[in-house]
mmCIF file of C-alpha atoms in Angstrom:
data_model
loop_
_atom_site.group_PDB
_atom_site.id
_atom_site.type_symbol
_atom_site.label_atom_id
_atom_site.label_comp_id
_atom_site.label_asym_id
_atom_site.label_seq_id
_atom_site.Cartn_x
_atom_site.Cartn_y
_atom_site.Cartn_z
ATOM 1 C CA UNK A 1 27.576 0.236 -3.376
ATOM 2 C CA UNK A 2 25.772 -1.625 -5.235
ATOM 3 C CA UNK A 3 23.301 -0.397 -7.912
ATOM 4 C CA UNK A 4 20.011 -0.839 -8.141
ATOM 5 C CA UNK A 5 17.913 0.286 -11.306
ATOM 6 C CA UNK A 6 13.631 -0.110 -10.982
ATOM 7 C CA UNK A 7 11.043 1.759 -13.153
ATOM 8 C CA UNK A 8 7.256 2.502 -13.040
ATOM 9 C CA UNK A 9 4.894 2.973 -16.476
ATOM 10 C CA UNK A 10 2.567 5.517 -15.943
ATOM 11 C CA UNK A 11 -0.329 3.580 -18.231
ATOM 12 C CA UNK A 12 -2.640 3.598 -15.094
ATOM 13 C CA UNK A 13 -2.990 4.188 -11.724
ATOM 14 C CA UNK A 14 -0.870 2.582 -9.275
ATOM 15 C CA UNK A 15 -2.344 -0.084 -6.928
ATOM 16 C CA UNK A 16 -2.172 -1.779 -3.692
ATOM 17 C CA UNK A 17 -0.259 -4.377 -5.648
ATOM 18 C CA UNK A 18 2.427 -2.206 -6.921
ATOM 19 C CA UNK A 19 3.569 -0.847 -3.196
ATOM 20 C CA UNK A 20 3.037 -4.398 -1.452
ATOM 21 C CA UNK A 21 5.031 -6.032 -4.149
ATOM 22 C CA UNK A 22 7.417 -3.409 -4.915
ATOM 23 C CA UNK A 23 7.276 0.335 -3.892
ATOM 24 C CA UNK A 24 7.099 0.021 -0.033
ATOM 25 C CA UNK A 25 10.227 -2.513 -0.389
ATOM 26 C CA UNK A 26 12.571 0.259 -2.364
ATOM 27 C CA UNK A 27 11.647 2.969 0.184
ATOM 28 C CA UNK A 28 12.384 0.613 3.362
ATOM 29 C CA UNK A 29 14.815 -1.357 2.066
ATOM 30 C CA UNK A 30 16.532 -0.787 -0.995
ATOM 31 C CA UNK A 31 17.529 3.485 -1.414
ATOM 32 C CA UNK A 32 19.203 2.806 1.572
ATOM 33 C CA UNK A 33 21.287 -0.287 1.073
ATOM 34 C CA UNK A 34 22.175 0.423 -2.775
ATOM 35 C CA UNK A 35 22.738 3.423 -5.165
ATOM 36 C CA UNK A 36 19.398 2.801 -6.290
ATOM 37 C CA UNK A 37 17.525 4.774 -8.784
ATOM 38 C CA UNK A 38 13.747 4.957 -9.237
ATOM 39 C CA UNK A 39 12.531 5.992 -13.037
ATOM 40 C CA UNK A 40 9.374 7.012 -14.483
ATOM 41 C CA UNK A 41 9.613 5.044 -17.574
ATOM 42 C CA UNK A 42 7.098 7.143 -19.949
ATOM 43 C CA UNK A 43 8.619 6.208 -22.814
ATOM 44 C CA UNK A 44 7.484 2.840 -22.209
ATOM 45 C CA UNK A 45 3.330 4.008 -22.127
ATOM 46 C CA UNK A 46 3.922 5.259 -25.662
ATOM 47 C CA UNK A 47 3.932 1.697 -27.194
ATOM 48 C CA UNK A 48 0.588 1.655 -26.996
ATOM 49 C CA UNK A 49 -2.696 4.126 -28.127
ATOM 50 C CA UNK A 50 -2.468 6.611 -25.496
ATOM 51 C CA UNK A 51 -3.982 9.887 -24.385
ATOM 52 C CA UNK A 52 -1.198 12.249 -24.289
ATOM 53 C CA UNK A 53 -2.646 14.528 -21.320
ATOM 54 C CA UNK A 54 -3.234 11.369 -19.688
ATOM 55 C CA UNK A 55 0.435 9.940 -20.023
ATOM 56 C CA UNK A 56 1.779 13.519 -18.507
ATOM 57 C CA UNK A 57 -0.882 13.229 -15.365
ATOM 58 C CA UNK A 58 0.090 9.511 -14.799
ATOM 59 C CA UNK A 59 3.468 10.394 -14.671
ATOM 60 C CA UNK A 60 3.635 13.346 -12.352
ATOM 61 C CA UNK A 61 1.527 11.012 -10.417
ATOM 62 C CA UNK A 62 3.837 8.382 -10.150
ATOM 63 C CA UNK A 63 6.408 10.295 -9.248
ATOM 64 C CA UNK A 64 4.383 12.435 -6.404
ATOM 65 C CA UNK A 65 3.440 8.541 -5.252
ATOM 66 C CA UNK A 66 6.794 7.486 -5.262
ATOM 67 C CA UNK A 67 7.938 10.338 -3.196
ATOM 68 C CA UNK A 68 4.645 9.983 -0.767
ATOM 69 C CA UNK A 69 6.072 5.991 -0.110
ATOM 70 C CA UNK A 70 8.949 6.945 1.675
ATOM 71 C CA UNK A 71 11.434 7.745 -1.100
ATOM 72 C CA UNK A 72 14.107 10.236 -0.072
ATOM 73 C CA UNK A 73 15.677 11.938 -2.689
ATOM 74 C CA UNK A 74 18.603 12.717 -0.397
ATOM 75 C CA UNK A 75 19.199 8.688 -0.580
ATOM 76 C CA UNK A 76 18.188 7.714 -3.725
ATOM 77 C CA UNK A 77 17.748 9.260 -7.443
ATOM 78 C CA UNK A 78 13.898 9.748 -9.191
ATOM 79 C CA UNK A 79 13.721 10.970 -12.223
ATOM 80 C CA UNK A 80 11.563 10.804 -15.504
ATOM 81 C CA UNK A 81 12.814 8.528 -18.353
ATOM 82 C CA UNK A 82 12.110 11.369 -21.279
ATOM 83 C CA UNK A 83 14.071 13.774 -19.469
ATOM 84 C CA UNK A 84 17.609 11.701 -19.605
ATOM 85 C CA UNK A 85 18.422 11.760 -23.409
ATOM 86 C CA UNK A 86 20.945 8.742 -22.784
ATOM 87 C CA UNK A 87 18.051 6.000 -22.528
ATOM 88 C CA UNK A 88 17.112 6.615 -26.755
ATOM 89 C CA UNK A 89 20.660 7.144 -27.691
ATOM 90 C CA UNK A 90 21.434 3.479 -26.106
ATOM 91 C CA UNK A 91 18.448 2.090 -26.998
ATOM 92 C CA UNK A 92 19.201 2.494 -30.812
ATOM 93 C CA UNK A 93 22.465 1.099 -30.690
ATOM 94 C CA UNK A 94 21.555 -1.720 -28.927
ATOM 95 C CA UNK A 95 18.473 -2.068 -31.591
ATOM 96 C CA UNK A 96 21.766 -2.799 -33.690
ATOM 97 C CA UNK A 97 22.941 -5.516 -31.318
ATOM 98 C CA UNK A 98 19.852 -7.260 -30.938
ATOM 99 C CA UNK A 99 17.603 -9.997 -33.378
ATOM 100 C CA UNK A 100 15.012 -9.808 -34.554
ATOM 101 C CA UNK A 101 14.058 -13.279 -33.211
ATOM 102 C CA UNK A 102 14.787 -12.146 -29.839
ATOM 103 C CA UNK A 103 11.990 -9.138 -30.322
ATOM 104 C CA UNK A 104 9.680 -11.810 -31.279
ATOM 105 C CA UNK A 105 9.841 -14.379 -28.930
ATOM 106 C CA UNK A 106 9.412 -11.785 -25.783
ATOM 107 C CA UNK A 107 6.018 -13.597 -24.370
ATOM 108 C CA UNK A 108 4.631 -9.866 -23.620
ATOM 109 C CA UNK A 109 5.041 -9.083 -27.082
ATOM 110 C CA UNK A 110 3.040 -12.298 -28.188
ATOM 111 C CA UNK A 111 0.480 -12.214 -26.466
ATOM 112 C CA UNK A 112 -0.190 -8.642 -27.100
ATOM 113 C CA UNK A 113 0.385 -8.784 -30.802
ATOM 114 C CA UNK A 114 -2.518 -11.898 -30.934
ATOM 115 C CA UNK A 115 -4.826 -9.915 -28.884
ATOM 116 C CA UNK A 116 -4.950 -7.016 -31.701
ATOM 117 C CA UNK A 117 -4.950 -9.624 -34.772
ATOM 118 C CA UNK A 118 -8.109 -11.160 -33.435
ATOM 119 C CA UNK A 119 -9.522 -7.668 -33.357
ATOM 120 C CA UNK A 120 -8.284 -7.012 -36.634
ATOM 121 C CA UNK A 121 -5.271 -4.645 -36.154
ATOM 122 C CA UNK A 122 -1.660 -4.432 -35.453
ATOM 123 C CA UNK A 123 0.697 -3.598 -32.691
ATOM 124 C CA UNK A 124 3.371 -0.511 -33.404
ATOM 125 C CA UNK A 125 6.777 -1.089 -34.106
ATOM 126 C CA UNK A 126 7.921 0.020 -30.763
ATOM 127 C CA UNK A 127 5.846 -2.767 -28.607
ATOM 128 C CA UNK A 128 8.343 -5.414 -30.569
ATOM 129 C CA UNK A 129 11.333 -3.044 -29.668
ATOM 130 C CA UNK A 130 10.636 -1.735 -25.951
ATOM 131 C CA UNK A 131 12.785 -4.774 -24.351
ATOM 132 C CA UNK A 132 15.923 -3.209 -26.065
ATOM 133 C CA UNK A 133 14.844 0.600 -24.712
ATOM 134 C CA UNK A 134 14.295 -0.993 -21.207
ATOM 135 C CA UNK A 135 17.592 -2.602 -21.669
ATOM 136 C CA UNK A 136 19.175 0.610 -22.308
ATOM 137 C CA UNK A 137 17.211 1.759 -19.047
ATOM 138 C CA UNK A 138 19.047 -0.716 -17.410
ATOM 139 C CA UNK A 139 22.986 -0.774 -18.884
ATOM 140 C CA UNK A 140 23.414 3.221 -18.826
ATOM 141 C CA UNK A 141 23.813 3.156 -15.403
ATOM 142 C CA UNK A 142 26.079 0.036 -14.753
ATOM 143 C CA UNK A 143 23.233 -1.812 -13.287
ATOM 144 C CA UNK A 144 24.326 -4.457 -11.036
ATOM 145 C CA UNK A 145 20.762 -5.515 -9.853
ATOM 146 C CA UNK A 146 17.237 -4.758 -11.191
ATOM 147 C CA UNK A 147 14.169 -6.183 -8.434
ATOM 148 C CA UNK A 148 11.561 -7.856 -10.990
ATOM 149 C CA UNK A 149 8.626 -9.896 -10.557
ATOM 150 C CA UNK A 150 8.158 -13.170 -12.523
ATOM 151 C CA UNK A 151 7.004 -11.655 -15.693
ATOM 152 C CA UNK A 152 9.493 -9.457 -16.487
ATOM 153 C CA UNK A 153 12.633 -12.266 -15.992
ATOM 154 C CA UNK A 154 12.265 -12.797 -19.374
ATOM 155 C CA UNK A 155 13.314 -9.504 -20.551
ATOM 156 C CA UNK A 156 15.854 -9.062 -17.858
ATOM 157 C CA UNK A 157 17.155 -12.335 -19.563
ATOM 158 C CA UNK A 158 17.681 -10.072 -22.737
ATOM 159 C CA UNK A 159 19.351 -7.323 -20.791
ATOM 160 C CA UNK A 160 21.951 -9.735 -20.266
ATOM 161 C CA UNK A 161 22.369 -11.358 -23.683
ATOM 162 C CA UNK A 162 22.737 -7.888 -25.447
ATOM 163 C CA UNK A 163 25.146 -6.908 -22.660
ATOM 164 C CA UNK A 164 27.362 -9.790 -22.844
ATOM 165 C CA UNK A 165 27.467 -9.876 -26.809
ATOM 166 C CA UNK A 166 27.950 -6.272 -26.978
ATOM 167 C CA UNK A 167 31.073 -6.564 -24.531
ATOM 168 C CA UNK A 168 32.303 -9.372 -26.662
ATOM 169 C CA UNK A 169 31.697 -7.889 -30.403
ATOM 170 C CA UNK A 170 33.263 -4.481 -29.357
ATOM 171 C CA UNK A 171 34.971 -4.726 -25.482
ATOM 172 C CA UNK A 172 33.833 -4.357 -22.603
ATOM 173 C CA UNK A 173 31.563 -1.340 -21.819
ATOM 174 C CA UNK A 174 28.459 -2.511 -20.301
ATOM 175 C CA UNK A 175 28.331 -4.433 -16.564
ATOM 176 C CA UNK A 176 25.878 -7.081 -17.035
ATOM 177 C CA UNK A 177 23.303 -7.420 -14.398
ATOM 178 C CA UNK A 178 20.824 -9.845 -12.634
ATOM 179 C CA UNK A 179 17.195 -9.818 -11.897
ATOM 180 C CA UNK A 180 16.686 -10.069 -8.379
ATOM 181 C CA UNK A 181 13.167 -11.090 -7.326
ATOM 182 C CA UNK A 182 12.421 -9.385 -4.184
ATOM 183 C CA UNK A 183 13.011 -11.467 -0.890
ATOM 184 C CA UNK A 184 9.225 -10.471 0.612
ATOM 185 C CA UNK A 185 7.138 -9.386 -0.992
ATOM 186 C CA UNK A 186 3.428 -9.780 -1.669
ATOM 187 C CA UNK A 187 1.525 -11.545 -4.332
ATOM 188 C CA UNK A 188 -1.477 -9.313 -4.749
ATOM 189 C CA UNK A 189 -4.186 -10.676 -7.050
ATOM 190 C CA UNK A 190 -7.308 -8.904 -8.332
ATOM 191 C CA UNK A 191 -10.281 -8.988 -6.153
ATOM 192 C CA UNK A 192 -12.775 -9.859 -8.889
ATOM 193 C CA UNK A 193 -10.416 -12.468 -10.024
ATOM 194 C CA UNK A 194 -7.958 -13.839 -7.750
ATOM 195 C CA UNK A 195 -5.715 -15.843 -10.421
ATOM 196 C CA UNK A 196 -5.067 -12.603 -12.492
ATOM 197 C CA UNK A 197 -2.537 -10.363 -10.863
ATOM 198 C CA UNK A 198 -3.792 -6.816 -9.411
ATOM 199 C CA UNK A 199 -2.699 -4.858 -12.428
ATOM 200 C CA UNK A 200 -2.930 -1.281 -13.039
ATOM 201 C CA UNK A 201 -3.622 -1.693 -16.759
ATOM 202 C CA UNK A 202 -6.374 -3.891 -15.853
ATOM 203 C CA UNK A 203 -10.315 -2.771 -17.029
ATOM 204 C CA UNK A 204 -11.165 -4.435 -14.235
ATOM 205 C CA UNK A 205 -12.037 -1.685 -11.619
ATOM 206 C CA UNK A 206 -13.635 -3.302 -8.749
ATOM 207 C CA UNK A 207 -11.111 -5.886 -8.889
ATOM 208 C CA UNK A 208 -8.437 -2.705 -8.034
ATOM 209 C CA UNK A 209 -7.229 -1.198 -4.991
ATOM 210 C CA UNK A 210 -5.773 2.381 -6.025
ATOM 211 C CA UNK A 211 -3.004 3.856 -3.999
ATOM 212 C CA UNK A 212 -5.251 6.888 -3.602
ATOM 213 C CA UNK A 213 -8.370 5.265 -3.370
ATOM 214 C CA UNK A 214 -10.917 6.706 -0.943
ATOM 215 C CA UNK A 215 -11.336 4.636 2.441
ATOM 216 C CA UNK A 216 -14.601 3.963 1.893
ATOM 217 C CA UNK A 217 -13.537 2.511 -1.680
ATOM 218 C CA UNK A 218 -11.554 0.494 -0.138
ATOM 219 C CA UNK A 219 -13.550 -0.951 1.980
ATOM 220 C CA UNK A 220 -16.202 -1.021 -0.213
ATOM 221 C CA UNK A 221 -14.038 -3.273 -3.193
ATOM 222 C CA UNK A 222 -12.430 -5.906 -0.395
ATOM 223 C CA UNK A 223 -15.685 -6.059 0.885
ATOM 224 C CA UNK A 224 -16.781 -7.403 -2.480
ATOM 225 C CA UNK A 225 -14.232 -9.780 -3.168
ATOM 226 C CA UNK A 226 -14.623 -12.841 -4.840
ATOM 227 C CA UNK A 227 -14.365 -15.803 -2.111
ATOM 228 C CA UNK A 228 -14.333 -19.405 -2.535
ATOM 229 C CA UNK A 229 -17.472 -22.010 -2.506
ATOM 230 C CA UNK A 230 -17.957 -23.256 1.665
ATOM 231 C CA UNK A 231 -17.518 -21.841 4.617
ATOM 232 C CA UNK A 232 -13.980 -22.699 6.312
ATOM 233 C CA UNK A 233 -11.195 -19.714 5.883
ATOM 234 C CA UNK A 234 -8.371 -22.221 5.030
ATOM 235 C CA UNK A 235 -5.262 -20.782 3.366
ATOM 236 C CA UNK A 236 -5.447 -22.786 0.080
ATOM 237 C CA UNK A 237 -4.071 -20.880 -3.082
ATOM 238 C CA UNK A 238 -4.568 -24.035 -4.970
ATOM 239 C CA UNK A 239 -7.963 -24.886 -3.871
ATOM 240 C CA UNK A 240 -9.128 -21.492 -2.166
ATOM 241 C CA UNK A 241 -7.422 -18.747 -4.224
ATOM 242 C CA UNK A 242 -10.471 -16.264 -3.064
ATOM 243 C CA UNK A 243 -9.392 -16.557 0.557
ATOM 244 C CA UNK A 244 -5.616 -17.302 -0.433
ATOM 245 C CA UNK A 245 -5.621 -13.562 -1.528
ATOM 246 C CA UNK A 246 -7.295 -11.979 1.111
ATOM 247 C CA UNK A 247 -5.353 -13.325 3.756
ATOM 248 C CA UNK A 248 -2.050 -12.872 1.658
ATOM 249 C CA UNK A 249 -3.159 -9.452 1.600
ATOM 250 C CA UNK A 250 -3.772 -8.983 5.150
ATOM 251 C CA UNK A 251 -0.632 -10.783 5.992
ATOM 252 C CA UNK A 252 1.242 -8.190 3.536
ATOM 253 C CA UNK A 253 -0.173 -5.152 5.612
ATOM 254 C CA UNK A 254 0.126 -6.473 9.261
ATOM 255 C CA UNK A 255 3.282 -8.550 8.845
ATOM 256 C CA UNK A 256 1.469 -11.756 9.905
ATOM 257 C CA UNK A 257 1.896 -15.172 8.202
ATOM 258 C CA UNK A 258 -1.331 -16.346 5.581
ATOM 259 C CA UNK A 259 -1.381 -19.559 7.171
ATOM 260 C CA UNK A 260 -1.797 -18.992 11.214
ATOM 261 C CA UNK A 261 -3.946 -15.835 10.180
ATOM 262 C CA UNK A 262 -6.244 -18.508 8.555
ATOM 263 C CA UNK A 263 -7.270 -19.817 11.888
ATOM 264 C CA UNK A 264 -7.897 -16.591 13.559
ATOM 265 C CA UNK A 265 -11.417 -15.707 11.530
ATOM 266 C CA UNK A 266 -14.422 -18.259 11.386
ATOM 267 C CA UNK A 267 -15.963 -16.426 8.714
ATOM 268 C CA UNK A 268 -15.341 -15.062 4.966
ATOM 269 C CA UNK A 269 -16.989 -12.098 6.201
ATOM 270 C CA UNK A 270 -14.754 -11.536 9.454
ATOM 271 C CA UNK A 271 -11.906 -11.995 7.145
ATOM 272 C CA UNK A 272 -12.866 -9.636 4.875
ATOM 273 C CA UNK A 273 -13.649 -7.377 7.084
ATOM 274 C CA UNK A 274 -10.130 -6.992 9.003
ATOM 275 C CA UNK A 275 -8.311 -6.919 5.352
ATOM 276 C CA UNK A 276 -10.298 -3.948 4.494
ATOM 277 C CA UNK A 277 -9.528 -2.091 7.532
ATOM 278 C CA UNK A 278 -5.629 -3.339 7.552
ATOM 279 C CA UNK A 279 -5.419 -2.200 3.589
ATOM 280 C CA UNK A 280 -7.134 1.191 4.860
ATOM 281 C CA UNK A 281 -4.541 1.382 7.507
ATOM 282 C CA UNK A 282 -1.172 0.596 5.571
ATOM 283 C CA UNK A 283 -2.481 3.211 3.266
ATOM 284 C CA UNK A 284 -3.165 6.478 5.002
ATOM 285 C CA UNK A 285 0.229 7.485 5.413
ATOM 286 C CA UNK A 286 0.767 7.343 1.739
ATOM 287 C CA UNK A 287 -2.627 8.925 1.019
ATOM 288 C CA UNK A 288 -1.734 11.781 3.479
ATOM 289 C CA UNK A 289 1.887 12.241 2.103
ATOM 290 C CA UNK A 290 0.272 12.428 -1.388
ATOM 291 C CA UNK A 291 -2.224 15.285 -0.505
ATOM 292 C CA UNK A 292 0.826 17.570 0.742
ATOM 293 C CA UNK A 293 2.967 17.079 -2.106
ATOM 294 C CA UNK A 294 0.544 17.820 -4.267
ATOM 295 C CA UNK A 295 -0.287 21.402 -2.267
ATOM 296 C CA UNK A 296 3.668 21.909 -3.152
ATOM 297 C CA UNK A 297 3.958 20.809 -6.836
ATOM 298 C CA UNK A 298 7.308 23.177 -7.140
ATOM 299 C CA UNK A 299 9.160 20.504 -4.795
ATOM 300 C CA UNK A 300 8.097 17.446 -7.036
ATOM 301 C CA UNK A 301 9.505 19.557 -10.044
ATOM 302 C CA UNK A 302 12.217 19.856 -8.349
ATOM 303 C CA UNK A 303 13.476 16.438 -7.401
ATOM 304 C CA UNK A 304 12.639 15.385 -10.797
ATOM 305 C CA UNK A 305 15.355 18.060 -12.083
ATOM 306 C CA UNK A 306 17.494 17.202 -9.845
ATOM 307 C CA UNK A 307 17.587 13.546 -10.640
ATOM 308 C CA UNK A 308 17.621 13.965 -13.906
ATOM 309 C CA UNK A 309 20.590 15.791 -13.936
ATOM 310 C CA UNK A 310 21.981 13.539 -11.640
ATOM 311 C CA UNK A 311 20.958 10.241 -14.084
ATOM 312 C CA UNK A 312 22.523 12.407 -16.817
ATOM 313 C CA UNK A 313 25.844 12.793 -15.191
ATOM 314 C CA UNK A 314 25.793 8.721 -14.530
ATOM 315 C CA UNK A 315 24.619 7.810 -18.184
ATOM 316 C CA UNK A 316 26.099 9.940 -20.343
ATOM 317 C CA UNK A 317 29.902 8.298 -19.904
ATOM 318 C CA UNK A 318 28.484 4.883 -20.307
ATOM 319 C CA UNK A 319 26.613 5.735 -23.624
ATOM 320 C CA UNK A 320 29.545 7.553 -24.949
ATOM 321 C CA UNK A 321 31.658 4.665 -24.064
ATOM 322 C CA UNK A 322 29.583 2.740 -26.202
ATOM 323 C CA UNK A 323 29.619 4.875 -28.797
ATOM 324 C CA UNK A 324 32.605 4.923 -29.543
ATOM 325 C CA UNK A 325 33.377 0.739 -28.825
ATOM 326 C CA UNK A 326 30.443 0.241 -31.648
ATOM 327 C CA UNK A 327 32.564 2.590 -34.325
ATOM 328 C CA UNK A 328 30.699 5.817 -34.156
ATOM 329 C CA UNK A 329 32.963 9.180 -34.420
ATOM 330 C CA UNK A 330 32.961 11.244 -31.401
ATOM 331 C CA UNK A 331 31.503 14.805 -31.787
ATOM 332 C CA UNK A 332 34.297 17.433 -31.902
ATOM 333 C CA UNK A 333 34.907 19.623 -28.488
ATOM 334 C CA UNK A 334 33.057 22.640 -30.239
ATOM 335 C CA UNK A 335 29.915 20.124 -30.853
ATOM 336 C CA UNK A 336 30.266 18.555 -27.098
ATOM 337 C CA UNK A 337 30.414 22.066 -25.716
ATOM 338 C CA UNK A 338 27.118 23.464 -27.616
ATOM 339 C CA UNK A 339 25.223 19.680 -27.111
ATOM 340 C CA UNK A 340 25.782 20.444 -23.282
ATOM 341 C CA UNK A 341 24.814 24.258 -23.193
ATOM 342 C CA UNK A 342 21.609 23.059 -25.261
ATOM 343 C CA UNK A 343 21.114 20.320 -22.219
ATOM 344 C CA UNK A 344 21.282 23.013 -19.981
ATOM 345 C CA UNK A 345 19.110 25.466 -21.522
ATOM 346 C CA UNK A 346 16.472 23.028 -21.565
ATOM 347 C CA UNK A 347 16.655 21.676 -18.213
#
C-alpha cells in the first residue's frame, strides 16, 4: 500500500480548521486506503520559547483528539515523535546533506527570524534546522505521500532535494516522496480576520474555533464574525471574504456547495446563524469521543506505545541503511544487542 506520513505540533490547541482541512480527511479517508501514520511532532514545538508542562498537555491532547476523530489504531499507526529515536538520528545526518542556503531561504524561517529582529532578538538554531528534522520525519518511513496544505510545499520541496542528493552522493536508501494537497478539503479562515488562516498558534482567540470548544462558544465566536460591508450573502472570496468563509465553512460541515448555499439565506445574520449550529453539529461527536478517552487515559498510553514501537520497527532499518551508505561504522552485535534491551527498558 501506499504510505502516507502526516504530523500535528502540539504549540496550541487544535481548531475547526485543522479537522475540516485535515484530521476528519485521514480518519475517513486516508488510514484506510494507505499505510498511513499519524505523528505527534513535539519535537517540532521546541523551536520556539515554550512552557514545558504545556508542550506535554498539548501533546497528550493531540493525540486523545486524534483518536476522538475517528482514527483507529487497528488501521493506522499514532505515535509521539520523541518517543521514536530514529527521527534525531536521521535528522543529523541529513543536517550533513543539506545547505545552509537551503535553511535560509525556507519562507517560514524568514519571516519568523524578521519578526524577532524587529523586537530585538533572535530565533534558535533549531527554527533554521526543523525542515531537515521534518524531513527525517518523512524519509524514515519510505514515505511515498505526505497530505500538505499550501504552506508547507515548500519544505516538502526540500524533503525531496535532500532525498534525491542523498541517493545520488551515497546510493539509494531513501524513496523520495510527493506532497499531495488534499482533494477536499476546507479552507478555514479566522473569524476575526477572514484572509488569515484559522491557526492554532494564532493570539487571536475569538477569531478560533477549538475542537473542544464549548457549544455555546461556538456559537457565541461565529456569531461574531467579521462580515462584509452590504447586505446581499453572495459567495465572493475576492470581494466578500467575510461571507466567503462562513459559507465555506458551512459548506465544509453539511457537504453543500459555497455557491448555491449563498442563495439559500437573505441575511448575514441567517447565515451566521445556521454555520454556528452546523459547526456545533459536526463537532459533538468529536467532543463526546474526547470526554471518554480522557475518563480512560491508560488506553491513550497505550496506543501511543504501541505505535511507537511499531514506527520503531519501520524506521530503524531505513536509518541504519543510511548509516552505513553515508560511511558511519555499524555498532558491533554486543552494542546492537544492549542499544535494543535499553529501548526496551524504556518503553
Amino acid at each position: 500500500m501506499t504510505r502516507v506520513f502526516s504530523g500535528v505540533k502540539p504549540t496550541g490547541h487544535l481548531t475547526l480548521g485543522n479537522y475540516l482541512g485535515a484530521m476528519r480527511r485521514w480518519a475517513a479517508v486516508d488510514q484506510h486506503q494507505a499505510d498511513a501514520l499519524f505523528c505527534i511532532v513535539d519535537l517540532h514545538a521546541l523551536t520556539v520559547d515554550h512552557d514545558p508542562a504545556r508542550v506535554r498537555r498539548l501533546s497528550r491532547q493531540a493525540a486523545t483528539l486524534l483518536l476522538a476523530t475517528g482514527l483507529d489504531p487497528q488501521l493506522c499507526t499514532v505515535f509521539v515523535q520523541s518517543h521514536v529515536d530514529e527521527h534525531a538520528r536521521l535528522s543529523y545526518v541529513l543536517e550533513c546533506v543539506a545547505t545552509d542556503g537551503e535553511m535560509r531561504r525556507m519562507i517560514q524561517y524568514k519571516e519568523k527570524a524578521a519578526r524577532e529582529q524587529a523586537r530585538g532578538g533572535s530565533v534558535r538554531l533549531s527554527l533554521l534546522t526543523y525542515p531537515v528534522l521534518m524531513a527525517a520525519d518523512i524519509l524514515a518511513y519510505g514515505t511515498d505521500q505526505v497530505p500538505v496544505g499550501d504552506d508547507q510545499t515548500q519544505h516538502v520541496e526540500l524533503v525531496r532535494d535532500l532525498a534525491v542528493r542523498f541517493n545520488q552522493r551515497y546510493g539509494h536508501t531513501f524513496v523520495v516522496p510527493r506532497a499531495t494537497p488534499p482533494q477536499v478539503a476546507a479552507r478555514v479562515m479566522n473569524l476575526q480576520d477572514p484572509t488569515s488562516k484559522m491557526g492554532k498558534s494564532d493570539d487571536s482567540g475569538p477569531g478560533i474555533v477549538y475542537l473542544l470548544d464549548e457549544p455555546d462558544v461556538v456559537r457565541k465566536k461565529v456569531m461574531r464574525a467579521v462580515t462584509d460591508s452590504g447586505r446581499e450573502v453572495v459567495y465572493d472570496r475576492a470581494a466578500q471574504p467575510g461571507v466567503a468563509n462562513l459559507l465555506e465553512i458551512l459548506a465544509a460541515c453539511t457537504g453543500g456547495n459555497p455557491s448555491e448555499l449563498s442563495g439559500v439565506y437573505e441575511s448575514y445574520g441567517a447565515l451566521k446563524s445556521a454555520t454556528a449550529e452546523a459547526v456545533v453539529e459536526v463537532l459533538r461527536p468529536v467532543r463526546d469521543r474526547h470526554s471518554e478517552l480522557c475518563a480512560d487515559p491508560g488506553y491513550v498510553e497505550g496506543v501511543l506505545r504501541d505505535g511507537a514501537e511499531r514506527a520503531r520497527a519501520m524506521a530503524r532499518p531505513v536509518v541504519d541503511a543510511a548509516y552505513r551508505a553515508i560511511g558511519l561504522l555499524p555498532a558491533t552485535a554486543a552494542v546492537a544487542a544492549t542499544a535494543a534491551a535499553d529501548i526496551e527498558v524504556i518503553a
